[in-house]
Coordinates of C-alpha atoms and ligand atoms in Angstrom, one line a residue:
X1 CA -7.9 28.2 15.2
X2 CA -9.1 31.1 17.0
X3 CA -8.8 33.3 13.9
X4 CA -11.4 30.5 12.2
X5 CA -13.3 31.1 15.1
X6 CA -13.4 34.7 15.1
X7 CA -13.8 34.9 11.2
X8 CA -16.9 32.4 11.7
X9 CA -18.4 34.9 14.2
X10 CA -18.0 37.8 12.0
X11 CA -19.4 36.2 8.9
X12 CA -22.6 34.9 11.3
X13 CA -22.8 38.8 12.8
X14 CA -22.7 39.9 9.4
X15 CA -25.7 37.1 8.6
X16 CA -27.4 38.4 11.5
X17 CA -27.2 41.8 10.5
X18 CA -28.7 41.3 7.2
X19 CA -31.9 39.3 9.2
X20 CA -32.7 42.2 11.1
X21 CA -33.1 44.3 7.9
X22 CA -34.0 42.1 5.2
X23 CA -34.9 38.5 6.3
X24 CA -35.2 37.5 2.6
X25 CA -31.9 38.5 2.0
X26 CA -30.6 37.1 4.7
X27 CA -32.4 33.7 3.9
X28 CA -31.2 33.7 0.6
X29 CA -27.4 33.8 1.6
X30 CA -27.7 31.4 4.2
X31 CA -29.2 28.4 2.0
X32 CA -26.8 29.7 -1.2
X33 CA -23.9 29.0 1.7
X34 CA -25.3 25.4 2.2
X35 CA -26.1 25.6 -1.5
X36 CA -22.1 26.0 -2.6
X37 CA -20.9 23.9 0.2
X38 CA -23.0 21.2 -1.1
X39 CA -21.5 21.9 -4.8
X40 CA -18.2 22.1 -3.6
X41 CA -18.2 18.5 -2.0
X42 CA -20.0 16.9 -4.8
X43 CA -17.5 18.0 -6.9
X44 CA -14.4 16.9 -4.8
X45 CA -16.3 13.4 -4.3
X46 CA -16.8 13.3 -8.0
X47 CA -14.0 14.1 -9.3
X48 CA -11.8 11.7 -6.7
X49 CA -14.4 9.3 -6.9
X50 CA -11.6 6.6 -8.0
X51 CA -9.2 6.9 -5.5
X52 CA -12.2 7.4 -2.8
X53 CA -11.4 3.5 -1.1
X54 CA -14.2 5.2 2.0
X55 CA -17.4 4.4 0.4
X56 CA -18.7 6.7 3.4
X57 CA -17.3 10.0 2.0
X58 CA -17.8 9.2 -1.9
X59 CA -21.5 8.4 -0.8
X60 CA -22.0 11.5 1.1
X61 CA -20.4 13.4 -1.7
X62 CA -22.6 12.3 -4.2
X63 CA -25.6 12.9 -2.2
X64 CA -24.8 16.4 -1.3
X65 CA -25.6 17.3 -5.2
X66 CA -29.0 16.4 -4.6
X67 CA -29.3 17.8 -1.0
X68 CA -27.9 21.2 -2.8
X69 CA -30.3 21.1 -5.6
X70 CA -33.5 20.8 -3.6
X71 CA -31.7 23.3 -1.0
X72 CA -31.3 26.0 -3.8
X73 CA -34.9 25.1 -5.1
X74 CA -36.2 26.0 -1.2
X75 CA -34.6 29.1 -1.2
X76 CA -36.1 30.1 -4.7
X77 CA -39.6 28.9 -3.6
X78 CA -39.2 30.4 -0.6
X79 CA -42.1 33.2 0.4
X80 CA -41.6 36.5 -1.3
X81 CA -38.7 35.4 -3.8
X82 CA -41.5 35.0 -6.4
X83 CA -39.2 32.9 -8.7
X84 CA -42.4 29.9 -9.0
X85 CA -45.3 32.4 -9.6
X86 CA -47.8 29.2 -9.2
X87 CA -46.5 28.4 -6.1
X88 CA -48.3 30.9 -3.2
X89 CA -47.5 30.9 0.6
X90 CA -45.2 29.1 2.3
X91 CA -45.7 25.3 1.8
X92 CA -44.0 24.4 -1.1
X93 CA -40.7 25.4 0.3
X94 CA -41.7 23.9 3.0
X95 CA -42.0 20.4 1.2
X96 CA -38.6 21.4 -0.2
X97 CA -37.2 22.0 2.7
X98 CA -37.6 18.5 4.0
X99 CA -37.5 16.8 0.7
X100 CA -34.3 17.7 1.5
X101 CA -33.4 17.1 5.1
X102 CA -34.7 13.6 4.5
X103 CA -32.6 13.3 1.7
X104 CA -29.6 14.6 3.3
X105 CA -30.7 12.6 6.7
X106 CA -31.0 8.8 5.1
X107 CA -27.7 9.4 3.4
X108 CA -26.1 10.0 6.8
X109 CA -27.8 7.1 8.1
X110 CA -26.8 5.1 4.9
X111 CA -23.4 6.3 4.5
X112 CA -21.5 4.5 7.3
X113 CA -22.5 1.2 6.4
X114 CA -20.6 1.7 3.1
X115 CA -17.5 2.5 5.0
X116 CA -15.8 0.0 4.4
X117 CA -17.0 -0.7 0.5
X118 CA -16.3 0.3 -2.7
X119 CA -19.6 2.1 -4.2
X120 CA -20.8 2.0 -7.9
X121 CA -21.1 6.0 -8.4
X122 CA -23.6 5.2 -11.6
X123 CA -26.1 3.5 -10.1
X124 CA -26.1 5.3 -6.6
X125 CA -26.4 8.4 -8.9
X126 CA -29.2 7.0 -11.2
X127 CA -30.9 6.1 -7.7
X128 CA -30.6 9.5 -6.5
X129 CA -31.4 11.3 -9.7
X130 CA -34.8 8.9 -9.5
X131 CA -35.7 9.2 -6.3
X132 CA -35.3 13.2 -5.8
X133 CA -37.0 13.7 -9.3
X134 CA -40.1 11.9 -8.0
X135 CA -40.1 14.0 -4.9
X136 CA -39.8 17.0 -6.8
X137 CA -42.5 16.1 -9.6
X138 CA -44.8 15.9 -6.4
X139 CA -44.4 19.0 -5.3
X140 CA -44.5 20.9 -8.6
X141 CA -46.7 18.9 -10.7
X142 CA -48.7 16.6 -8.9
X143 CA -49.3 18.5 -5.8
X144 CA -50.0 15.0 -3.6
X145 CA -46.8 15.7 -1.3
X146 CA -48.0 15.7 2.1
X147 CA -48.5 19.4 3.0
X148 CA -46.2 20.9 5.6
X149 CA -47.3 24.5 6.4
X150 CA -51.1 25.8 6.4
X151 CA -51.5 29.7 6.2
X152 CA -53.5 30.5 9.5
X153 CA -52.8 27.9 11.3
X154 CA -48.9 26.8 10.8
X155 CA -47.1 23.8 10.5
X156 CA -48.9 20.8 10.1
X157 CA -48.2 17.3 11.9
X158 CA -46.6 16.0 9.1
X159 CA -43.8 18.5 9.3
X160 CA -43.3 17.8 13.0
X161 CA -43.3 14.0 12.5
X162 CA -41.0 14.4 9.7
X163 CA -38.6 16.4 11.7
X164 CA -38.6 14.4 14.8
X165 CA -37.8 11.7 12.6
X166 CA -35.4 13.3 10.8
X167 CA -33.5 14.3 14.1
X168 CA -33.6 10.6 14.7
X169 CA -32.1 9.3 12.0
X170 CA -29.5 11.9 11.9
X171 CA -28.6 11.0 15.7
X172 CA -28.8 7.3 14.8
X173 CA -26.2 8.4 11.8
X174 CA -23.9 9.5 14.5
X175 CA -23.9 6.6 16.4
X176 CA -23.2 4.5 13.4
X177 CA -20.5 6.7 12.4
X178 CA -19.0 6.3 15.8
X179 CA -19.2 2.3 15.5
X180 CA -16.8 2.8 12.1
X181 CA -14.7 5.4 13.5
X182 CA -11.6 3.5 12.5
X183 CA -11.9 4.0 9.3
X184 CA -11.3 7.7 9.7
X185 CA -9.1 10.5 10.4
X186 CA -10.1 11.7 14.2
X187 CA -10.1 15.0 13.4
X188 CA -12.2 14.6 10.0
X189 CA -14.3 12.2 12.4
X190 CA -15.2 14.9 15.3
X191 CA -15.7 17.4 12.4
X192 CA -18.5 15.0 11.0
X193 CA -19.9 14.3 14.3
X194 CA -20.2 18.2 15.3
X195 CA -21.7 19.1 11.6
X196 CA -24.3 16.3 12.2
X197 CA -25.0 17.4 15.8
X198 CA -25.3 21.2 14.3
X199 CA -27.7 19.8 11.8
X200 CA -29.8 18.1 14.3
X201 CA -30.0 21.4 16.8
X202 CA -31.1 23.2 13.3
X203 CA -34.0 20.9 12.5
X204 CA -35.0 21.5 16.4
X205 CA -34.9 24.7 15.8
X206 CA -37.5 24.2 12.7
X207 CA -39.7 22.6 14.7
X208 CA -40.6 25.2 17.1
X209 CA -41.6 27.8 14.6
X210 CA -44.9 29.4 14.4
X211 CA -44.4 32.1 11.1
X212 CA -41.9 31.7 8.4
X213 CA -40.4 35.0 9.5
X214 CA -39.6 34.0 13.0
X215 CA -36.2 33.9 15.6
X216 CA -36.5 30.3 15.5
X217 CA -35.9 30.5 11.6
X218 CA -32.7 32.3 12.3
X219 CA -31.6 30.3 15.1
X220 CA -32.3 27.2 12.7
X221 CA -30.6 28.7 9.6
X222 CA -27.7 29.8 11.9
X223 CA -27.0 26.2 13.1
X224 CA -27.4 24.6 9.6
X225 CA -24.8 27.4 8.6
X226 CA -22.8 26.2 10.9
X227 CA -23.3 22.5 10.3
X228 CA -22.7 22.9 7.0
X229 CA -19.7 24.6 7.3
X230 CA -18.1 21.8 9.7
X231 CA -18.9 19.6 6.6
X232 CA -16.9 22.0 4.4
X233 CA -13.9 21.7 6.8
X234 CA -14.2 17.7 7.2
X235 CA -14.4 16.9 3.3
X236 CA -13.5 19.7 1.3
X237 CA -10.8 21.2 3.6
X238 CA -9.2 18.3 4.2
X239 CA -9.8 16.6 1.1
X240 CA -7.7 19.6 -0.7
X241 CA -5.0 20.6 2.0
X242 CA -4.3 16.9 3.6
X243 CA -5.6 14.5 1.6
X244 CA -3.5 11.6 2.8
X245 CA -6.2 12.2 5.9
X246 CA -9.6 12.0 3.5
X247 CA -9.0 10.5 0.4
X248 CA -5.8 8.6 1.1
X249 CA -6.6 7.4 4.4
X250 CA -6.3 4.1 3.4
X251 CA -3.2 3.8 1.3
X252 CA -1.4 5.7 4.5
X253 CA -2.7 2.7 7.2
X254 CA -1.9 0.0 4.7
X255 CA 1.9 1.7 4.3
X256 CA 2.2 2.0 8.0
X257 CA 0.8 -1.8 7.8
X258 CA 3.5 -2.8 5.8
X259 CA 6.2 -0.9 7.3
X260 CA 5.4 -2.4 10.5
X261 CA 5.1 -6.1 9.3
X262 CA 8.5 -5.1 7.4
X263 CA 10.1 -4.6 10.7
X264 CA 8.7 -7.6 11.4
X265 CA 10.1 -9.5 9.1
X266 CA 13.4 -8.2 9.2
X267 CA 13.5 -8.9 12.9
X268 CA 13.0 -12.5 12.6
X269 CA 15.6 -12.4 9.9
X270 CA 18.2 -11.0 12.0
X271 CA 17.1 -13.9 14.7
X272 CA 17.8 -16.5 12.1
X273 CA 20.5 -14.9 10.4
X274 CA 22.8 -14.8 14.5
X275 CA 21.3 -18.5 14.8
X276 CA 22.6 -19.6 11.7
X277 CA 26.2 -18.0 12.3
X278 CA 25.9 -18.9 16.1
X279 CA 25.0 -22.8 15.2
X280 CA 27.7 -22.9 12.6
X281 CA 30.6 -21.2 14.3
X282 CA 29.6 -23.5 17.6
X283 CA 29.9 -26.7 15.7
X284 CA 33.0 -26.3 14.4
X285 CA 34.8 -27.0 17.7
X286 CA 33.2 -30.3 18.6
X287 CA 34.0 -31.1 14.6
X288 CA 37.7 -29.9 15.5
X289 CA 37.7 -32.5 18.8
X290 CA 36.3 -35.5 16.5
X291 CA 39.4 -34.5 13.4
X292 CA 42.1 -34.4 15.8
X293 CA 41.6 -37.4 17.9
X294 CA 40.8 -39.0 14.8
X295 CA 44.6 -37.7 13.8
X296 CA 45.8 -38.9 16.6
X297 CA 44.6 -42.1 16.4
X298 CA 46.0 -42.9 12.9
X299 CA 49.3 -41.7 13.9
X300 CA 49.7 -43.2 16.8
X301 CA 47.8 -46.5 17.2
X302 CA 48.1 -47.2 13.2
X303 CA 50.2 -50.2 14.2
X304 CA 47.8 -51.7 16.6
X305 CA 44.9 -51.6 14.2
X306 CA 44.0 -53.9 11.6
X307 CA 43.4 -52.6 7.7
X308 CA 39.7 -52.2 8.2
X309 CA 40.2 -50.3 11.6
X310 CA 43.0 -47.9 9.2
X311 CA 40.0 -48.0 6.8
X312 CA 37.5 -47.1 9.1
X313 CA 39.6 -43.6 10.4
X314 CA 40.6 -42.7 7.0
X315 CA 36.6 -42.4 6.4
X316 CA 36.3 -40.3 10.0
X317 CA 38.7 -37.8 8.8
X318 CA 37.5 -37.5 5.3
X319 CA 33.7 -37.4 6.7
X320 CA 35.1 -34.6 9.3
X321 CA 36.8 -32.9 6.5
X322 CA 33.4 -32.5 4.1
X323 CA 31.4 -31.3 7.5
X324 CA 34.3 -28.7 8.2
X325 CA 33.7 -27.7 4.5
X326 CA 29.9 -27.8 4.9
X327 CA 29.8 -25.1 7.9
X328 CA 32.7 -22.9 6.7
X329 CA 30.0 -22.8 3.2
X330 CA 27.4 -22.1 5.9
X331 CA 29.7 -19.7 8.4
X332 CA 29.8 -17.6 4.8
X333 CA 26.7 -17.6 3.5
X334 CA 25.0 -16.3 7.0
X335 CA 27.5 -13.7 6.9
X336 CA 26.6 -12.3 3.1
X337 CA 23.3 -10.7 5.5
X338 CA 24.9 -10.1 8.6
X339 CA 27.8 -7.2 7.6
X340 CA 26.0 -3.9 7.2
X341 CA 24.8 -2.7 4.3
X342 CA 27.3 -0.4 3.1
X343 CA 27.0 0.3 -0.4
X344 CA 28.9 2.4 -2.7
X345 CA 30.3 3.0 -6.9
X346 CA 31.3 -0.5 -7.9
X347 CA 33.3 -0.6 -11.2
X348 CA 32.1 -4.1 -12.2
X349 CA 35.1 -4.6 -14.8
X350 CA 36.9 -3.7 -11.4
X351 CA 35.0 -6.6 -9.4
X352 CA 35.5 -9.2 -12.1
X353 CA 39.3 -8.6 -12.7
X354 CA 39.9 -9.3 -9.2
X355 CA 37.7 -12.4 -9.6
X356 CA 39.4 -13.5 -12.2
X357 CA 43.2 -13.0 -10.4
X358 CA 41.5 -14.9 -7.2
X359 CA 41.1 -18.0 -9.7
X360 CA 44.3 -17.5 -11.0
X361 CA 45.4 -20.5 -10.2
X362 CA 42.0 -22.5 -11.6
X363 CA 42.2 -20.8 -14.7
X364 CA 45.4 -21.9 -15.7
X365 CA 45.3 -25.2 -14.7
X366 CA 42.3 -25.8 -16.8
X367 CA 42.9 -23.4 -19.6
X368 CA 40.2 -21.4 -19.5
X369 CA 39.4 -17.8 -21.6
X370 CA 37.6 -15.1 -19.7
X371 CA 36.8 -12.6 -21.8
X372 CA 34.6 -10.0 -21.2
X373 CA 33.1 -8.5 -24.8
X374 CA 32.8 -5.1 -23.3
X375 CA 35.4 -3.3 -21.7
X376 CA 33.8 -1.2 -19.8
X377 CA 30.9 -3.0 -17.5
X378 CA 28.9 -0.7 -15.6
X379 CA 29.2 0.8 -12.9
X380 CA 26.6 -0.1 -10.1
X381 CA 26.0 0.7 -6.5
X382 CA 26.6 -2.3 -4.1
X383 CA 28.6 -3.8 -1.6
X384 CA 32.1 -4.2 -3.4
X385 CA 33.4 -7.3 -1.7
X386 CA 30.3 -9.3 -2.0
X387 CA 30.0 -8.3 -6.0
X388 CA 33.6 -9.8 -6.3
X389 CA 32.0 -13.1 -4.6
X390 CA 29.2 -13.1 -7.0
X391 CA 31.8 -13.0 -10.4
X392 CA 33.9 -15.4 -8.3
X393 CA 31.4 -17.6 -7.5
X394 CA 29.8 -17.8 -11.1
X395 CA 33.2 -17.9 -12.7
X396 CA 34.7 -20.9 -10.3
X397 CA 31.2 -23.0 -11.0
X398 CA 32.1 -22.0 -15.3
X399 CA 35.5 -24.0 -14.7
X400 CA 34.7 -26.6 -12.6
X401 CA 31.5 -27.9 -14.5
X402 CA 33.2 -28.0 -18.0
X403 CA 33.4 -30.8 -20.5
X404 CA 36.5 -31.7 -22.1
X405 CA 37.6 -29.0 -24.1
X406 CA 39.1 -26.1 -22.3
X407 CA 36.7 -23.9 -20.6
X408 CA 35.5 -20.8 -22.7
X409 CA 33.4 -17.9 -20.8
X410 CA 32.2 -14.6 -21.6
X411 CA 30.6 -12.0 -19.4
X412 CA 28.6 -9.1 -20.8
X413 CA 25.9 -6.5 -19.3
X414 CA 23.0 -4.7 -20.5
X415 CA 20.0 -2.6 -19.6
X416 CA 17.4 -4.6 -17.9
X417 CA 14.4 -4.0 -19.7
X418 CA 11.5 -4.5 -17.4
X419 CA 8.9 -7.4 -18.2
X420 CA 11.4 -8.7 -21.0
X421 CA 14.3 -9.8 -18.9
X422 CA 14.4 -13.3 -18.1
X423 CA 13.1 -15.5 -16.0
X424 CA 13.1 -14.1 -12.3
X425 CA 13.9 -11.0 -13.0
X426 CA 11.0 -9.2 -15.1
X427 CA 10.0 -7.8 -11.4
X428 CA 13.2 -5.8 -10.9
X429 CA 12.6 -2.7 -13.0
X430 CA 15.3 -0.4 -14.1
X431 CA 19.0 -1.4 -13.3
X432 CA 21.4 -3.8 -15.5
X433 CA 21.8 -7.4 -16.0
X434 CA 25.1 -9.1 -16.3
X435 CA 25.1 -12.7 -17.9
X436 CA 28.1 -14.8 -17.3
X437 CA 27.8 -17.8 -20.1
X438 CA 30.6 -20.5 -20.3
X439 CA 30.7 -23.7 -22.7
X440 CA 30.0 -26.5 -20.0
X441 CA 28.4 -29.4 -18.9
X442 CA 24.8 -26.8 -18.8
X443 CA 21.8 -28.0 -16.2
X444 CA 18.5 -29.3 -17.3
X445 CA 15.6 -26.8 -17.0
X446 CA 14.0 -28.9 -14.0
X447 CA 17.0 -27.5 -12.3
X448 CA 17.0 -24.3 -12.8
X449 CA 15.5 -23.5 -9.4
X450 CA 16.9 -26.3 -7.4
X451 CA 21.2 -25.2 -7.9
X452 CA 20.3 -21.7 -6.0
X453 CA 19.3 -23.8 -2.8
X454 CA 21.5 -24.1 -0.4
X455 CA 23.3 -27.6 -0.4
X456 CA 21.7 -28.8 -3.4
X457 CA 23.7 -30.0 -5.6
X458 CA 23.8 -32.0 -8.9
X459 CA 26.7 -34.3 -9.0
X460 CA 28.0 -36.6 -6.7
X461 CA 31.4 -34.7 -5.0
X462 CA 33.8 -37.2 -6.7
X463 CA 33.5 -36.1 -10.2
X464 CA 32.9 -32.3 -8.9
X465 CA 34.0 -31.3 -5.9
X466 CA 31.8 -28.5 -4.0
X467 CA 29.1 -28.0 -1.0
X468 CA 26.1 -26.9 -2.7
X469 CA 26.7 -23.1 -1.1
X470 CA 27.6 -21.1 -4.0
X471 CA 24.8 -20.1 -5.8
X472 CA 23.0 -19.8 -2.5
X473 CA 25.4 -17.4 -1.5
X474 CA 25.1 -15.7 -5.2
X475 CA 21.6 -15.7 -4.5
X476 CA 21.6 -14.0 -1.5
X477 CA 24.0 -11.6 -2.6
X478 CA 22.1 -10.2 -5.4
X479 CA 19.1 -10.2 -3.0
X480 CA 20.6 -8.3 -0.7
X481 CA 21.1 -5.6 -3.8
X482 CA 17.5 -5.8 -4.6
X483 CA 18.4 -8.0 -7.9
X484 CA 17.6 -11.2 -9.2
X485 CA 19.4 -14.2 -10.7
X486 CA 18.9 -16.8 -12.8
X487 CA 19.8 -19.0 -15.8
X488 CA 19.0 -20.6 -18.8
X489 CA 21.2 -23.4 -20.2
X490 CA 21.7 -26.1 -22.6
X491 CA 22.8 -29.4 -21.0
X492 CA 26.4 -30.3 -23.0
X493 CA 26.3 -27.1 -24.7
X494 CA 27.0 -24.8 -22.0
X495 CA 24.8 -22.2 -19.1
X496 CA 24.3 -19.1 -18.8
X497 CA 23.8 -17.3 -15.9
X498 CA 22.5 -13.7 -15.1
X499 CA 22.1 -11.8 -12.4
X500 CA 20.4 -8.5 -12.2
X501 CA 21.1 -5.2 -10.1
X502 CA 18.6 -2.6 -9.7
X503 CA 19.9 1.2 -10.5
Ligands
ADP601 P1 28.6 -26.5 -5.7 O1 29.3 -26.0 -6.9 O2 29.4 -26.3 -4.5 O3 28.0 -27.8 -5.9 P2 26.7 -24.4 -6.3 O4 25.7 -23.8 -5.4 O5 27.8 -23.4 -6.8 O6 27.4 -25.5 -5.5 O7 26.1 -25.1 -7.5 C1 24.9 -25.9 -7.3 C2 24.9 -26.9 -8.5 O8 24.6 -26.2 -9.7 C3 26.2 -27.6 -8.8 O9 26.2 -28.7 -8.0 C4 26.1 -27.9 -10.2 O10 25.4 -29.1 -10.4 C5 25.2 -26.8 -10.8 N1 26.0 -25.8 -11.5 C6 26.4 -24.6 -11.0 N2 27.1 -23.9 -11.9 C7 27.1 -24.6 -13.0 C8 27.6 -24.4 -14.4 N3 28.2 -23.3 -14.7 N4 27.4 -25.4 -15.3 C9 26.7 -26.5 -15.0 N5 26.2 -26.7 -13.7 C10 26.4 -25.8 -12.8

């Protein structure tokens, strides 16, 4: 900082060298300085000009180009340069001169009120390119711009006004700015407010002066130096070294946005999630009360009751049984979220042998064939135990819902592939999907949503027993490895379904 400082110093000593020797010179530097500032941040606005969300800065960059133009036109009109022979003396640089400060003073005053917007860079250019033409056509050609300087006699009214006015607007610009200073960086924001306040002290300066060679003049040029230069460290500085502060203001507040309503979310999860398990767990003891006395009862006071009262237990016990069922399915599917995330290398051939020896039993007894086509499934990352679930899960639902042939089901995987997967799971990008298909009873399309709810369920529990927890749990599972699941069936043909897992 206080090497910017110093260097800043030395360049203005250097500037205020050259006045003393050759105030031409030294004019000519100072307004090529604004000049290239005003190049450089029309060409950073430009060329960003579709990831600029801040209407402000894109509008202010665009501007600049024209501010610059006139600028550099000033300095070659300017009183001895003798670039415009036609022109004599010193009012047509004058004119330029606050062609351009007005120019450069409504955009400031403009510009916050875009804040917020997103601006149309061809017709705020076209506007531009009009406007400033017209101003400079009355200068060059038509010679009906108010005149600003008189030899003999100095600056006339008109330039006063204008730079009072001028001043206004600029300080006006400031406290605009202030009343949007959310939408900026703080640092860019007290950058723009001392470049503006610079500018103002500079047109102050301007109005004071008598000759066009005069201390006020330097004074004045110094300060817009100086302005300008806090405008080169607000847009183009920042705009190249952090542009997450410019450009990408807004993508960085609407992250930190979502990361807080993330945390958010995943705190009220973590509520529900210890609610669920707390309910569940809790109920299970009054449950236990109600099954033993119920027990009891039928042992032990089976004689004194009647065949309705046996009747009447028999349904308790059975009604106690199904709730104990109900809860344990809820107990586990509150705890797929509640065990840390611990993932690691999960050979899926791995996970669905083991399913398939945890259904040993189920398998034999109904004569099913698991086979899976490929050998090798993939490996993924993921939480091993809860991937042995998934297989189990999808495998016990193959063999309970079949029809009466022997149960046949086949598990493959292959690369997902984007916006062609199926159903549910074009979102999930890169990863694989694994389809489990099996030659059942199948599900109607209706339901393809409804079986991953939990307790929903599409038989009555006589023909198929179950709790309406498994694909919940499946579903939550996958979830909770940023996949997907689905599936797509043929009702007395047989289902498929697939579940995907993100690489
Ligand atoms: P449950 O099997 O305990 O009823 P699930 O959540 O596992 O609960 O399944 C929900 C419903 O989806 C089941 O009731 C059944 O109707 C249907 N379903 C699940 N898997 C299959 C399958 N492979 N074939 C036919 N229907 C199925």
């Amino acid at each position: 900082m206080i090497v910017q400082i110093l260097a800043g110093l030395a360049v203005l000593a250097v500037f205020y060298v050259i006045s003393l020797h050759n105030f031409l010179l030294f004019h000519t530097m100072a307004e090529l300085f604004s000049v290239i500032v005003a190049g450089g941040i029309f060409m950073l606005a430009w060329n960003s000009r579709r990831n600029i969300k801040n209407g402000y800065l894109l509008f202010i960059g665009l501007s600049f180009l024209f501010v610059g133009a006139v600028d550099f036109l000033h300095a070659l009109a300017y009183e001895g340069m003798g670039v415009f022979p036609d022109l004599q003396g010193a009012n047509a640089a004058t004119q330029l001169w606050i062609i351009a400060r007005f120019i450069q003073a409504v955009s400031f005053l403009a510009a916050p009120m875009l804040t917020g917007r997103k601006i149309r860079t061809g017709p705020v250019f076209a506007a531009y390119f009009a406007v400033t033409s017209l101003l400079l056509l009355s200068v060059f050609q038509w010679h009906n711009f108010p005149a600003c300087y008189i030899e003999g006699v100095g600056l006339t009214p008109f330039k006063k006004i204008s730079e009072y006015a001028i001043v206004l607007m600029l300080a006006a610009s400031i406290y605009i700015l202030h009343r949007h200073k959310d939408s900026f960086d703080p640092g860019v924001l007290k950058l723009l407010y001392a470049s503006i306040a610079a500018i103002i002290a500079s047109e102050l300066c301007f109005t004071f002066y008598v000759g066009v060679y005069d201390p006020f003049i330097v004074a004045g040029h110094f300060l817009k130096i100086t302005g300008f230069f806090l405008i080169y460290k607000a847009i183009i500085e920042t705009g190249l070294v952090r542009p997450q502060d410019l450009l990408f203001r807004e993508l960085k507040q609407r992250e930190q946005m979502l990361y807080r309503s993330k945390m958010e979310v995943e705190a009220a999860n973590g509520e529900l999630r210890q609610f669920a398990y707390i309910v569940s767990h809790d109920l299970k003891e009054p449950l236990r009360t109600v099954a033993g006395f119920a027990g009891l009862l039928k042992r032990k006071y089976s004689g004194v009751l009647d065949d309705k009262g046996r009747e009447f237990i028999t349904y308790i016990m059975e009604g106690t049984k199904r709730m104990d069922e109900l809860i344990s399915g809820l107990l586990a599917y509150s705890r797929v979220g509640t065990t840390k995330r611990d993932f690691a290398p999960v050979d899926m051939a791995a996970a669905l042998e083991k399913a398939v020896l945890n259904l040993k039993m189920a398998i034999e007894e109904s004569g099913a064939r698991v086979e899976s086509g490929q050998k090798n499934l993939p490996v993924v990352k993921g939480d091993a135990t809860q991937l042995v679930q998934l297989f189990q899960n999808l495998l016990g639902n193959a063999i309970k819902y079949r029809r009466e042939e022997p149960p046949r089901i086949a598990i493959r995987a292959e690369r997902a592939e984007g916006e062609k997967n199926p159903a549910g799971c074009e979102q999930m990008g890169q990863g694989w999907l694994f389809l489990v298909s099996d030659n059942g009873i199948g599900i109607r399309s209706e339901d393809y949503e409804r079986i991953f709810i939990v307790f929903q369920r599409l038989h009555e529990k006589g023909k198929y027993p179950g709790t309406g927890i498994g694909l919940a749990i499946c579903k939550k599972i996958v979830e909770r490895h940023g996949g997907c699941i689905g599936v797509k069936s043929e009702p007395g043909k047989g289902s498929t379904f697939y579940f995907g897992l993100p690489d």
